[in-house]
mmCIF file of C-alpha atoms and ligand atoms in Angstrom:
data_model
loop_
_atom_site.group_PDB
_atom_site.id
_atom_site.type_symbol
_atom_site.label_atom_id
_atom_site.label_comp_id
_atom_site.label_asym_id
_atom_site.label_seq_id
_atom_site.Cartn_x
_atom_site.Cartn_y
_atom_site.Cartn_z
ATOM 1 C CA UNK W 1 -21.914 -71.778 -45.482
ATOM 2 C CA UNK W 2 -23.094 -75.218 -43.731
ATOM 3 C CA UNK W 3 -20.663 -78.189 -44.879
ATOM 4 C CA UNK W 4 -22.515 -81.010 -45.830
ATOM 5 C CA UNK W 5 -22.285 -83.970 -43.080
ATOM 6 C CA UNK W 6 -24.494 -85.741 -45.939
ATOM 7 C CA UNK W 7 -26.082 -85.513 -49.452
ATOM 8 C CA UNK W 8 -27.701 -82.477 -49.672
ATOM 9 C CA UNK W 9 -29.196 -80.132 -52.613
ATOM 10 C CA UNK W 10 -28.287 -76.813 -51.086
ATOM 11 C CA UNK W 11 -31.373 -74.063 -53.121
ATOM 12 C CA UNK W 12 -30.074 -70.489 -52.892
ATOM 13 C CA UNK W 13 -33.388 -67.798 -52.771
ATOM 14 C CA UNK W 14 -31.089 -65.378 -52.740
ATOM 15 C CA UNK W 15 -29.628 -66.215 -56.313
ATOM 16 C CA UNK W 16 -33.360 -66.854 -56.780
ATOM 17 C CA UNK W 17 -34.420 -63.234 -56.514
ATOM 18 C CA UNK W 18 -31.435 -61.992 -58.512
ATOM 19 C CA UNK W 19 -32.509 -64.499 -61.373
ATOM 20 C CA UNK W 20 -35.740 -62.899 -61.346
ATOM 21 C CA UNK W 21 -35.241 -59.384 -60.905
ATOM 22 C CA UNK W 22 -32.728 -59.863 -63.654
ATOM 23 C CA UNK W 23 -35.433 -61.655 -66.350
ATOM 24 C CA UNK W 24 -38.182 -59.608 -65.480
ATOM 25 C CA UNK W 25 -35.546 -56.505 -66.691
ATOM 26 C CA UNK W 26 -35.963 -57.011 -69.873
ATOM 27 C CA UNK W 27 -39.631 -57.121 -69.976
ATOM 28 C CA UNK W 28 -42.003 -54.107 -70.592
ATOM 29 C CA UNK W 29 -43.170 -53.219 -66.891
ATOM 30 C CA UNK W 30 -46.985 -54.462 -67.752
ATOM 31 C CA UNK W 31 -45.823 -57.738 -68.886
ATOM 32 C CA UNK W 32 -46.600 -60.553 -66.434
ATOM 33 C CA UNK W 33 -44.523 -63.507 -65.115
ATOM 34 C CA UNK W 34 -45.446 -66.896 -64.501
ATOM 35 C CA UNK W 35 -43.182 -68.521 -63.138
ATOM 36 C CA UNK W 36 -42.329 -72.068 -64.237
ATOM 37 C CA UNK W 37 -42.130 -74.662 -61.109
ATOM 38 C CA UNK W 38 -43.309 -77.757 -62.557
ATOM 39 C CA UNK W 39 -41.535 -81.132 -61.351
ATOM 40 C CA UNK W 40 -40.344 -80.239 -57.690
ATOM 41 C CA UNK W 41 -39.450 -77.108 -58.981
ATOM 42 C CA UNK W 42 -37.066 -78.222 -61.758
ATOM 43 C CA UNK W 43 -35.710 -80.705 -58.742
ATOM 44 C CA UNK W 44 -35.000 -77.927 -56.289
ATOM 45 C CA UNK W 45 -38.400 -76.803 -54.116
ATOM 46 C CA UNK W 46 -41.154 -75.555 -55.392
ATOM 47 C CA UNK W 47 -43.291 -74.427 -52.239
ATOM 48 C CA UNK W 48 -39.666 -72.466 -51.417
ATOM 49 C CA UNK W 49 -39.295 -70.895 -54.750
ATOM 50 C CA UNK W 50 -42.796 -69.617 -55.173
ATOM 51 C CA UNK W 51 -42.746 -68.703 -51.264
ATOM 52 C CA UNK W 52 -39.776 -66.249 -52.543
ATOM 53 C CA UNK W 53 -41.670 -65.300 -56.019
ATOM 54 C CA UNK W 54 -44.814 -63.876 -54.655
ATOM 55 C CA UNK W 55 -43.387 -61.112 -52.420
ATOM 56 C CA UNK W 56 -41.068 -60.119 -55.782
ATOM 57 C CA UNK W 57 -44.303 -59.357 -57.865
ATOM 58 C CA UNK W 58 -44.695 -62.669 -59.521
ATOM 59 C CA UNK W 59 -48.451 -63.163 -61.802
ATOM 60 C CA UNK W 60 -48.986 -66.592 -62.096
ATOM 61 C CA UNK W 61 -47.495 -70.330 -60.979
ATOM 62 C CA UNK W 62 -47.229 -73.265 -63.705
ATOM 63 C CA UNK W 63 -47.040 -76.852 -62.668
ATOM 64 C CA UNK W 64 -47.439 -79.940 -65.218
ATOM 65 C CA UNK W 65 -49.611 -82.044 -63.010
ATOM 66 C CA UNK W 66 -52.580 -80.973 -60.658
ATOM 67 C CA UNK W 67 -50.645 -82.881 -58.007
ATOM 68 C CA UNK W 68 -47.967 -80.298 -58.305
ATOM 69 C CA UNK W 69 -50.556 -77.567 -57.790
ATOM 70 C CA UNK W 70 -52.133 -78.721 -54.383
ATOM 71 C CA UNK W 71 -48.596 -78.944 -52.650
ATOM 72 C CA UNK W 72 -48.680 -75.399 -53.776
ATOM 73 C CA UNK W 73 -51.956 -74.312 -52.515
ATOM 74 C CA UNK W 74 -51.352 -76.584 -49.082
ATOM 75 C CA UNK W 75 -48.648 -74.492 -48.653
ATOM 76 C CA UNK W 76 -50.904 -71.454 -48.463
ATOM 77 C CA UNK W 77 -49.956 -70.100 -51.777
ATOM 78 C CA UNK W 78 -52.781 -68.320 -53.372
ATOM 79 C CA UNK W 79 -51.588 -67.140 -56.928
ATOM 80 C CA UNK W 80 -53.398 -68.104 -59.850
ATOM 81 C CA UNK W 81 -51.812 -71.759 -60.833
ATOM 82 C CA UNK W 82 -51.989 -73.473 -64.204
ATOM 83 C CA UNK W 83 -51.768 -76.764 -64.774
ATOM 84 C CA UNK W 84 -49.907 -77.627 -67.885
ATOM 85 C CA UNK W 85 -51.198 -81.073 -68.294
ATOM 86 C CA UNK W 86 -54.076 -81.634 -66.809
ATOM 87 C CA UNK W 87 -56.051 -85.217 -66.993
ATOM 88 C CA UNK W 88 -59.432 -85.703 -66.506
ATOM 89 C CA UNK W 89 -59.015 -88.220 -64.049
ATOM 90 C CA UNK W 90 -57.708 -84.341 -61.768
ATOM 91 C CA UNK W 91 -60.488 -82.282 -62.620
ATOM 92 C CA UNK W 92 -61.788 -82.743 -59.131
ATOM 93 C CA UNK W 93 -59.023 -81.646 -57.574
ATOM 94 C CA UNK W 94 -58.238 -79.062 -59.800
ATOM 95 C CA UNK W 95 -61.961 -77.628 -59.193
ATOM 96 C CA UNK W 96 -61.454 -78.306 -55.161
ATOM 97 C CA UNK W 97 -57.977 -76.121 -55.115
ATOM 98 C CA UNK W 98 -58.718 -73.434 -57.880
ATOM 99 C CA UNK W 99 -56.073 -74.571 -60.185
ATOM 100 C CA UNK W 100 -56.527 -73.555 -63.839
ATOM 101 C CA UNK W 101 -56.038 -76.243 -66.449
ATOM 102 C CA UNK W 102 -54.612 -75.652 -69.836
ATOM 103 C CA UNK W 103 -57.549 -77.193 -72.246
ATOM 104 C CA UNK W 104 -55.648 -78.068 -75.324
ATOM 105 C CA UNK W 105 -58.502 -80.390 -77.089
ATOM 106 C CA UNK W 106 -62.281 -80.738 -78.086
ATOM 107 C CA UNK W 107 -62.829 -83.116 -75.792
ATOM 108 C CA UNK W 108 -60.440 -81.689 -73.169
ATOM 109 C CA UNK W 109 -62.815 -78.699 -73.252
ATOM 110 C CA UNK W 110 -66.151 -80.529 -73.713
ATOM 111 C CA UNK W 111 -65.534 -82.758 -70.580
ATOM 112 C CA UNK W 112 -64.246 -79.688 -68.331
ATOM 113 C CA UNK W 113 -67.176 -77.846 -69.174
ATOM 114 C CA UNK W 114 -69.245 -80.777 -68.554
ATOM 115 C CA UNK W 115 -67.778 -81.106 -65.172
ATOM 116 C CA UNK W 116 -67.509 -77.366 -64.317
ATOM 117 C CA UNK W 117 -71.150 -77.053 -64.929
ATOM 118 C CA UNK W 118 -72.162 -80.186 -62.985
ATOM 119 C CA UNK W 119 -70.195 -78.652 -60.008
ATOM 120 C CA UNK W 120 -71.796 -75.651 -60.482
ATOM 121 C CA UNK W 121 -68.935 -73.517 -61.550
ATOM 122 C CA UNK W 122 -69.363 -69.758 -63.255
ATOM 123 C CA UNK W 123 -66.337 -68.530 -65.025
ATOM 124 C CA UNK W 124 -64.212 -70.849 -64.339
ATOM 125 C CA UNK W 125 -61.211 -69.858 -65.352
ATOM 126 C CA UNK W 126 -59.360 -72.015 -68.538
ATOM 127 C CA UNK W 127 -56.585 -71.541 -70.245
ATOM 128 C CA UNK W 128 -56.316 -72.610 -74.068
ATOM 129 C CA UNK W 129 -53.300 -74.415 -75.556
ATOM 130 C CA UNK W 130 -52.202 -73.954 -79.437
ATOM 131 C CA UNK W 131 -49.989 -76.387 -81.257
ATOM 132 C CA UNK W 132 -48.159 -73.845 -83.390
ATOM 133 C CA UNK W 133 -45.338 -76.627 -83.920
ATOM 134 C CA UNK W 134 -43.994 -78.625 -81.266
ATOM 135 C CA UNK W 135 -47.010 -81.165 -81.967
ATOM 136 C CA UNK W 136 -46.666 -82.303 -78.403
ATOM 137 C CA UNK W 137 -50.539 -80.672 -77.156
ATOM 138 C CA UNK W 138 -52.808 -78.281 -78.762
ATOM 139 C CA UNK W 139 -55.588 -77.086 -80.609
ATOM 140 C CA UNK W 140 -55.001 -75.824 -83.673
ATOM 141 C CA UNK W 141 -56.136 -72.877 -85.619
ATOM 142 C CA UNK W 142 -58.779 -75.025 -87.338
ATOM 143 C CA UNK W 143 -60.471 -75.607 -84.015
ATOM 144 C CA UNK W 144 -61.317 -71.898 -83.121
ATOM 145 C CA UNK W 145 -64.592 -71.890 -84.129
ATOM 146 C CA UNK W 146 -65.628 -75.349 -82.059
ATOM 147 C CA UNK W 147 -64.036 -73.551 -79.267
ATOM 148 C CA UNK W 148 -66.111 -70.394 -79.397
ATOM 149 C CA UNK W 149 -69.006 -71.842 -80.127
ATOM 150 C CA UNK W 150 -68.821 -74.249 -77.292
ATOM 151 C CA UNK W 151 -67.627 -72.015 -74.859
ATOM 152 C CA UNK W 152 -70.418 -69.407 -75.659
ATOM 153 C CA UNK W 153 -72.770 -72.116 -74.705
ATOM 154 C CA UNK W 154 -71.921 -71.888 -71.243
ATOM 155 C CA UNK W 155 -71.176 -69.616 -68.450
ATOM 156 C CA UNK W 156 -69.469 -72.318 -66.519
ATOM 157 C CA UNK W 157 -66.173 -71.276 -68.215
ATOM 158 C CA UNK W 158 -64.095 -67.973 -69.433
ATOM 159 C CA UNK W 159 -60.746 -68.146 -71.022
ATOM 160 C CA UNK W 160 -58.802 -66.238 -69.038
ATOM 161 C CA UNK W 161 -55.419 -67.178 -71.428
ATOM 162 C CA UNK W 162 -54.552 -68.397 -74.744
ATOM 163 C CA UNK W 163 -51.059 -69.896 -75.099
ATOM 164 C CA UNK W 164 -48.235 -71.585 -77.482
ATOM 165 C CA UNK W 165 -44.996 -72.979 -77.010
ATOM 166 C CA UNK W 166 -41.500 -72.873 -78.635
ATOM 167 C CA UNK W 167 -40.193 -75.803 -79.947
ATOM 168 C CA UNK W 168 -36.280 -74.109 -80.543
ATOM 169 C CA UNK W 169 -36.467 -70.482 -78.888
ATOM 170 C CA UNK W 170 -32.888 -70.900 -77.652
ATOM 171 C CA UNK W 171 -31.488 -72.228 -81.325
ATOM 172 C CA UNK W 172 -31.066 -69.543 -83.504
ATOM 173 C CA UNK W 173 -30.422 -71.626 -86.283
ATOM 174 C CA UNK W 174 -33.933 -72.528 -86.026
ATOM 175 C CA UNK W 175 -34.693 -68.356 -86.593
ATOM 176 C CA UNK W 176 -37.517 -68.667 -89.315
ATOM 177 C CA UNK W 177 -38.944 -71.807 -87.953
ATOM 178 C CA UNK W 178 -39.823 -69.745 -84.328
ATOM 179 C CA UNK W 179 -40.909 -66.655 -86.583
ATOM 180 C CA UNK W 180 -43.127 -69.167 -88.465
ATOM 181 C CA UNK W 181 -44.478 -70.383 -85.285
ATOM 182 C CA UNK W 182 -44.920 -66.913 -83.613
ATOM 183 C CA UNK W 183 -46.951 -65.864 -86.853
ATOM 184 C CA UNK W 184 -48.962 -68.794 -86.275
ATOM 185 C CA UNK W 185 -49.530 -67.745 -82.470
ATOM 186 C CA UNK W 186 -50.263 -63.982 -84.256
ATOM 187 C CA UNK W 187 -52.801 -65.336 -86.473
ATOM 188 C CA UNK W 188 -54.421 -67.768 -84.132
ATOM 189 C CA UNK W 189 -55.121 -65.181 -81.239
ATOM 190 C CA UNK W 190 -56.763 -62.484 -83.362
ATOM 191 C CA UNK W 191 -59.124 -64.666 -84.617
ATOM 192 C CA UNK W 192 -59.981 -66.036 -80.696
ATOM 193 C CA UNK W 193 -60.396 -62.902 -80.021
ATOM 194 C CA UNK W 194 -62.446 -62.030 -82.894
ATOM 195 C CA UNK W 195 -64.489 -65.258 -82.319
ATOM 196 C CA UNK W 196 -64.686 -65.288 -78.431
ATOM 197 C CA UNK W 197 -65.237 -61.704 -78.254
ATOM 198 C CA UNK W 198 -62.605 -60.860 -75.988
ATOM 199 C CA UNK W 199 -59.039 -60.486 -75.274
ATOM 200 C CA UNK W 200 -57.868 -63.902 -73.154
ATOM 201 C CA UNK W 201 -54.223 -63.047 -71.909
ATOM 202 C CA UNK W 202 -51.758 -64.074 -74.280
ATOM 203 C CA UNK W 203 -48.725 -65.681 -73.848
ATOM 204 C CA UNK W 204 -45.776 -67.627 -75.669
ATOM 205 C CA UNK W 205 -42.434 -67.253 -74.346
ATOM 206 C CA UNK W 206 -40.346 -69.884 -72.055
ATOM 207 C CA UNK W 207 -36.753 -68.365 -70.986
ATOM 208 C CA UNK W 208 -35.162 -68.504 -73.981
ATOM 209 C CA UNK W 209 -37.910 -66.662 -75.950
ATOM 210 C CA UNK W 210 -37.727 -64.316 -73.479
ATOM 211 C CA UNK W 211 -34.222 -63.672 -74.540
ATOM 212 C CA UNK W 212 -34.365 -64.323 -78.063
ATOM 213 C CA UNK W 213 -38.133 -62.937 -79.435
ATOM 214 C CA UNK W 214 -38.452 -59.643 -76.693
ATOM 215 C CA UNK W 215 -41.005 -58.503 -79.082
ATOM 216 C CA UNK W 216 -43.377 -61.566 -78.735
ATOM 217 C CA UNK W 217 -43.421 -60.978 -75.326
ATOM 218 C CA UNK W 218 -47.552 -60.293 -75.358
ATOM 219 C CA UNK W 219 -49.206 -60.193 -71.911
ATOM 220 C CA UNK W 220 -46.917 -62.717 -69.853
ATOM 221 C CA UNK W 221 -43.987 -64.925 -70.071
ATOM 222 C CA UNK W 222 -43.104 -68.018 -68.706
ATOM 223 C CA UNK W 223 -39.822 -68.805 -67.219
ATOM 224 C CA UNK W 224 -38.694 -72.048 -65.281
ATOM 225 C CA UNK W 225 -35.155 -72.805 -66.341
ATOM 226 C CA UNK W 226 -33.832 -68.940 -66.286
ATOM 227 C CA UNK W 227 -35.055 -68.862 -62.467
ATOM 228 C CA UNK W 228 -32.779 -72.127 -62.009
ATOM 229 C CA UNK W 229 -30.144 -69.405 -63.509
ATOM 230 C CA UNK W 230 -29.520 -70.610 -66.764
ATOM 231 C CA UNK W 231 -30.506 -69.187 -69.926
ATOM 232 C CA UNK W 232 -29.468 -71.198 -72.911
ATOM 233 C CA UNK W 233 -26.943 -69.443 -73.991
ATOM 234 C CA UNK W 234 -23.547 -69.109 -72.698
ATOM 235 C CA UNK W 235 -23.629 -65.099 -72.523
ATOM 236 C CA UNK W 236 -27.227 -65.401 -70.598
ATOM 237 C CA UNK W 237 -25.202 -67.315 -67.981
ATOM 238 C CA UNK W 238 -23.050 -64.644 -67.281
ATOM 239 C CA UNK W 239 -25.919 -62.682 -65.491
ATOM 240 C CA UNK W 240 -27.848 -65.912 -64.195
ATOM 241 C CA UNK W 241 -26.734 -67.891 -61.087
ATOM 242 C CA UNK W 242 -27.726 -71.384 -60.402
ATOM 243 C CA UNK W 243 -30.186 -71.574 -57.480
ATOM 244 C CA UNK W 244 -29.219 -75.003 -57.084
ATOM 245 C CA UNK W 245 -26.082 -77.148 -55.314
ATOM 246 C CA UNK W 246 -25.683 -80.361 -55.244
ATOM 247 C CA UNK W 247 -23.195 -81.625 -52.578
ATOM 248 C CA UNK W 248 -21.941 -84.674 -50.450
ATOM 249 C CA UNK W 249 -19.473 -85.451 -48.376
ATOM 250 C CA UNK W 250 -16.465 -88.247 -48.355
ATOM 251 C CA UNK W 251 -17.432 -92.130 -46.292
ATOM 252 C CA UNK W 252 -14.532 -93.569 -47.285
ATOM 253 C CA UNK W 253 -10.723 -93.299 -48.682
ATOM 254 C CA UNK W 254 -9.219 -96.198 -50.451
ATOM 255 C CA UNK W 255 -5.640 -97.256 -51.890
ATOM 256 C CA UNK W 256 -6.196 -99.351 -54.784
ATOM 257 C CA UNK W 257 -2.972 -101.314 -56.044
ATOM 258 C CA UNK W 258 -2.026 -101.483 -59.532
ATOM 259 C CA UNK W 259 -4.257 -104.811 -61.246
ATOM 260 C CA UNK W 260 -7.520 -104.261 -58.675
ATOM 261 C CA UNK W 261 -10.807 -103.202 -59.986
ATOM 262 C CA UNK W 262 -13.141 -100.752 -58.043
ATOM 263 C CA UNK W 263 -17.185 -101.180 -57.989
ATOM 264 C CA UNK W 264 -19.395 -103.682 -60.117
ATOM 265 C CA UNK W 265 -18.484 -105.877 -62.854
ATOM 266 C CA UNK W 266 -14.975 -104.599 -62.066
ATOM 267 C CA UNK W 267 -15.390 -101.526 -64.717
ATOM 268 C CA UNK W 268 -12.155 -99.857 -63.282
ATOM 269 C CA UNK W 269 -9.330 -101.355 -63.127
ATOM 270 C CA UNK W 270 -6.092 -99.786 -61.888
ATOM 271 C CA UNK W 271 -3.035 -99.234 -64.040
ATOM 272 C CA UNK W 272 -1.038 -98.088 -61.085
ATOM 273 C CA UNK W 273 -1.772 -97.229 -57.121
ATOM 274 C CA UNK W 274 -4.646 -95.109 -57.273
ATOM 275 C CA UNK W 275 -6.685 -93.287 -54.577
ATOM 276 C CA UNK W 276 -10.689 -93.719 -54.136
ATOM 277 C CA UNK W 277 -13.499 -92.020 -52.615
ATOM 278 C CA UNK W 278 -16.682 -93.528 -51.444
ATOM 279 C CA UNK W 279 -19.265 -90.925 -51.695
ATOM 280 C CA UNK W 280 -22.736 -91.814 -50.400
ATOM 281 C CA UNK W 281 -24.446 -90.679 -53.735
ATOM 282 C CA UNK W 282 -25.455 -93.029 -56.695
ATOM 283 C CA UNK W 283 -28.065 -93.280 -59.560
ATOM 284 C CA UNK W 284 -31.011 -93.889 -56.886
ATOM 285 C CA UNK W 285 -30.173 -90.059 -56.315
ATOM 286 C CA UNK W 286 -30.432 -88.769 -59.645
ATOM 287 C CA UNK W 287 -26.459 -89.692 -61.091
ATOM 288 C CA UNK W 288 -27.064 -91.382 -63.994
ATOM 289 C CA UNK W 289 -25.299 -94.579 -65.046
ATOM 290 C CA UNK W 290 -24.462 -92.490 -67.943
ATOM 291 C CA UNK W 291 -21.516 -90.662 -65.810
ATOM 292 C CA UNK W 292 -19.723 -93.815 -65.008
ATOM 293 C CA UNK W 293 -16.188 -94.387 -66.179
ATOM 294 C CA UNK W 294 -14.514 -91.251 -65.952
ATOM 295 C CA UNK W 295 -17.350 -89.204 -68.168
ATOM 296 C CA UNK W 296 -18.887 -87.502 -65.102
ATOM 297 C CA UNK W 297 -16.988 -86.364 -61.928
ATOM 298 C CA UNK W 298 -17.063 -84.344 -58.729
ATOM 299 C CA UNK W 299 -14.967 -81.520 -57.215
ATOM 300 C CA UNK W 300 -13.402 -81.958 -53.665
ATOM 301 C CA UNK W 301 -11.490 -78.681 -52.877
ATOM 302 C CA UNK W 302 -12.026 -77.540 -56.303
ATOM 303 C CA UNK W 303 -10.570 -80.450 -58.035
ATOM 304 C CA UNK W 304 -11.579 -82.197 -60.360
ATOM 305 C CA UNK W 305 -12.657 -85.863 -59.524
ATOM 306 C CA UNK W 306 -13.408 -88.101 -62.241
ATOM 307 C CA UNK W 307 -15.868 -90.449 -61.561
ATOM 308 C CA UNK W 308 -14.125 -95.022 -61.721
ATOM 309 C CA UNK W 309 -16.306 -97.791 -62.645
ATOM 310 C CA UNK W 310 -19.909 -98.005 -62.428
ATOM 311 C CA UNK W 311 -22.453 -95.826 -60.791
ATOM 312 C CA UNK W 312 -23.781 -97.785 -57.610
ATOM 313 C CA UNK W 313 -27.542 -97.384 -56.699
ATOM 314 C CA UNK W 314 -25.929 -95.316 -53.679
ATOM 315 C CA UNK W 315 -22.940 -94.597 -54.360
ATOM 316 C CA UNK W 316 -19.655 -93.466 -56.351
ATOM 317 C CA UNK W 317 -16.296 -93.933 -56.268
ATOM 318 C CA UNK W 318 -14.342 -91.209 -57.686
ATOM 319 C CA UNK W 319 -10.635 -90.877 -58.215
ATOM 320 C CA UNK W 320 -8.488 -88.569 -55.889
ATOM 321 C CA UNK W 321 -4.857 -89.350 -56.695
ATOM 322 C CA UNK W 322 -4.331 -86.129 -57.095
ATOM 323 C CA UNK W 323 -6.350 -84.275 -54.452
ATOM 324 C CA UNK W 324 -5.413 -83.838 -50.918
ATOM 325 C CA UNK W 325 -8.592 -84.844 -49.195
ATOM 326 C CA UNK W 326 -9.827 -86.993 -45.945
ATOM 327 C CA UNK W 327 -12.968 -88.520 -44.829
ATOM 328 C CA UNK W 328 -15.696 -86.007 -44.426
ATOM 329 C CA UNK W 329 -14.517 -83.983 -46.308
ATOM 330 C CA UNK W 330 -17.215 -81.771 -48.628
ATOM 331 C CA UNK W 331 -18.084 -82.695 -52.061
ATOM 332 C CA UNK W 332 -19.604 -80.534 -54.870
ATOM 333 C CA UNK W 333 -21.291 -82.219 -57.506
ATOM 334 C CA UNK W 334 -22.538 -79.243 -59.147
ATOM 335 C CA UNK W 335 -24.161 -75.888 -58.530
ATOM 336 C CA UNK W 336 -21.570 -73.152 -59.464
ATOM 337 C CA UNK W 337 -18.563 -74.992 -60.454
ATOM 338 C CA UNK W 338 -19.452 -76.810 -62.184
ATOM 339 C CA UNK W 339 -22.735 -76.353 -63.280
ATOM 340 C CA UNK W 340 -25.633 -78.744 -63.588
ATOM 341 C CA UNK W 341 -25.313 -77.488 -67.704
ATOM 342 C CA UNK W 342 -21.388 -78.228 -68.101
ATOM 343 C CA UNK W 343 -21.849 -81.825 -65.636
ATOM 344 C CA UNK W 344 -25.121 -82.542 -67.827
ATOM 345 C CA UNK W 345 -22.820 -81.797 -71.056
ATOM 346 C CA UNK W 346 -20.379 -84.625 -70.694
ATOM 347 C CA UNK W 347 -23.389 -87.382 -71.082
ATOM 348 C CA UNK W 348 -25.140 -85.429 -73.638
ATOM 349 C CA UNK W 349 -27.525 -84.285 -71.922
ATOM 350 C CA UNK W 350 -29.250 -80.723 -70.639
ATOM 351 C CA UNK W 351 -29.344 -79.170 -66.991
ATOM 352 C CA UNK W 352 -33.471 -79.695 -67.517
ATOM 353 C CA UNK W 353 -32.802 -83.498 -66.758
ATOM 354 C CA UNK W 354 -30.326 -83.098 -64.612
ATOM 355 C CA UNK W 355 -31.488 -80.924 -62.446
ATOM 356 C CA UNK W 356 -34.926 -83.035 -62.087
ATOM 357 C CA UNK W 357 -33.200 -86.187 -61.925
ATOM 358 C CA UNK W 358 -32.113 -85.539 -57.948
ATOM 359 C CA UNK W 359 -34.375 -87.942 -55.925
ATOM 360 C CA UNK W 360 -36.848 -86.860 -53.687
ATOM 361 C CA UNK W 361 -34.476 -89.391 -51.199
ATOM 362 C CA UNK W 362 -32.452 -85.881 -51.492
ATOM 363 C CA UNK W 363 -32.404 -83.469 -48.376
ATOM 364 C CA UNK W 364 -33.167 -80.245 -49.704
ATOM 365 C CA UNK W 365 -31.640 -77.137 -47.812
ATOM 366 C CA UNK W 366 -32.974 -73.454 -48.423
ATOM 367 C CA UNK W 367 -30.367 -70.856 -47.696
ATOM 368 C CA UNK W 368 -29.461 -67.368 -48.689
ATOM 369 C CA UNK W 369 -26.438 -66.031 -49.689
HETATM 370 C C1 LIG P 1 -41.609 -76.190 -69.051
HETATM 371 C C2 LIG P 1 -42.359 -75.176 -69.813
HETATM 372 C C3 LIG P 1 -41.945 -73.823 -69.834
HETATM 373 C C4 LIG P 1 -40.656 -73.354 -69.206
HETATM 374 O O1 LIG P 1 -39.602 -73.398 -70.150
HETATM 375 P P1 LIG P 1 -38.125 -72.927 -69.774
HETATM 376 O O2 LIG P 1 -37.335 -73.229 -70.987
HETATM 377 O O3 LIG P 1 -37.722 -73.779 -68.602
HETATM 378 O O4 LIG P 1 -38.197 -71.495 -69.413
HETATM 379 C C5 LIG P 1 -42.770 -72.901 -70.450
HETATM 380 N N1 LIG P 1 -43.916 -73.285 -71.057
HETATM 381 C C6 LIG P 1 -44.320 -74.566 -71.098
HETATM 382 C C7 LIG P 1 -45.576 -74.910 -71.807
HETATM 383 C C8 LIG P 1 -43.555 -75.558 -70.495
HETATM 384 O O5 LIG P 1 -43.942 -76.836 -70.548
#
């Protein structure tokens, strides 16, 4: 493996595949797979990651913004692509690159089908989103009818999907509150179906769902963060490897004496003669503030270094008393060892953010292992 000569998020397809051969297992072989790659994909590359999911087999692409989508389709990919979040401000480009939007309001629908029609679209295909719970977007069952009635009006539109989303699929604490939302998915697709006269695809599992609810697995899944190899759960990790490493390298070595202070507002200050490193990484690059003063740290030769003072906008300083180390020497901030979910654990916080959090200022780097 390349050492890093700078900062560098390292994106393994390799561990990619294995991620999704290793989902996709426990799915009934007609199940499909639409694979997740919203927001860079999760931070790492999204062009790479579906270039390496469409020879595996995979159905469908989802992106949040129709932004997101054209990268995809300007890098020749040609899978279906839905658009979690469309606006109405990107119905034109979502028309121009054959991107499917998820419609998850009356008016949503009313003005797409306005638009389809004026550009003279037939069957365009839409995909409708159900608020079974999360109350973040969604029809609900109460809207059905308003839905088939409108979209029998026109032949500008089909539904090729009908979808929910788990608020707490990876808390099983939270057991009978997915089950109530699942029933509520149940309930609300049979009567689509009944009212729109045909089967739309169905689908309501993220990665965790996939683990936890096999059985509500319908005609597809979706799965972002179990591609990025993690799964939730600490036994799902086991089998999953993070696609994604995060590394830098060493600028500078420095001997603080006992009473100096290290970085801004003099945060650190040094008890005794301690070592510094000067890595050229800060919270411009996706290291929160958050990790300052010894909460977050690095690993140089697989120790542990804690990161002193305050987070720079491009750099860290990180304590190596103990480590043998020079200048240039490689950094891991996380990928296997740690990983982005035990790093993201000591502010609180999930691998989702920080995983999404690395700047586009970033090099990526796709390898294989
Ligand atoms: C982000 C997202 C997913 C992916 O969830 P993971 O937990 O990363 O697998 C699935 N569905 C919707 C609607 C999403 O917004």
């Amino acid at each position: 493996m390349s050492k890093a000569t700078e900062t560098l998020l390292e994106i393994d397809l390799t561990a990619l595949a294995h991620n999704y051969r290793y989902l996709t297992a426990k799915l009934k072989p007609t199940t499909k797979v639409l694979a997740v790659v919203k927001a860079y994909g999760y931070g790492s590359d999204a062009v790479a990651m579906a270039k390496e999911l469409v020879p595996l087999g995979v159905d469908y692409f989802a992106v949040a913004y129709a932004s997101e989508g054209e990268v995809l389709r300007n890098a020749a990919i040609e899978t279906p692509i839905l658009v979690l979040h469309p606006l109405p401000a990107n119905f034109e480009p979502i028309i121009n690159r054959c991107l499917e939007p998820s419609i998850y309001s009356r008016k949503m629908l009313t003005d797409f089908i306005a638009f389809a029609e004026g550009k003279q679209q037939k069957q365009y295909p839409i995909h409708l989103k159900f608020n079974t719970g999360l109350n973040r977007l969604g029809f609900t069952e109460s809207d059905i009818s308003f839905i088939a009635e409108t979209v029998a009006k026109t032949n500008s539109v089909v539904v090729k999907s009908a979808f929910s989303h788990l608020a707490a699929s990876e808390d099983l604490s939270e057991k009978p509150f997915t089950q109530q939302q699942l029933d509520r998915f149940r309930s609300i697709s049979e009567k689509l179906s009944a009212k729109l006269g045909y089967k739309p695809l169905l689908h309501t599992l993220n990665t965790s769902g996939i683990v936890n609810y096999p059985e509500a697995q319908y005609d597809m899944v979706r799965t972002g963060i179990g591609l990025q190899g993690f799964g939730n759960s600490d036994e799902e990790n086991k089998h999953l490897i993070p696609i994604a490493t995060l590394k830098t390298v060493i600028s500078q070595i420095h001997t603080i004496e006992a009473g100096e202070t290290v970085g801004y507002n003099r945060a650190f200050s040094a008890s005794e003669v301690t070592k510094t490193a000067t890595l050229p990484i800060g919270h411009a690059d996706g290291i929160s503030r958050a990790f300052g003063n010894g909460k977050g740290w690095v690993t140089i030769h697989g120790r542990k270094a804690p990161i002193v003072g305050n987070v720079c906008m491009d750099m860290i300083m990180v304590d190596i008393s103990e480590i043998t180390c020079e200048e240039g020497d490689e950094v891991i901030v996380f990928g296997k060892n740690p990983t982005a979910e035990k790093l993201s654990e000591s502010i609180n916080s999930i691998p989702y953010e920080l995983l999404t959090a690395v700047s586009q200022r970033v090099k990526r780097v796709v390898c294989r292992k």
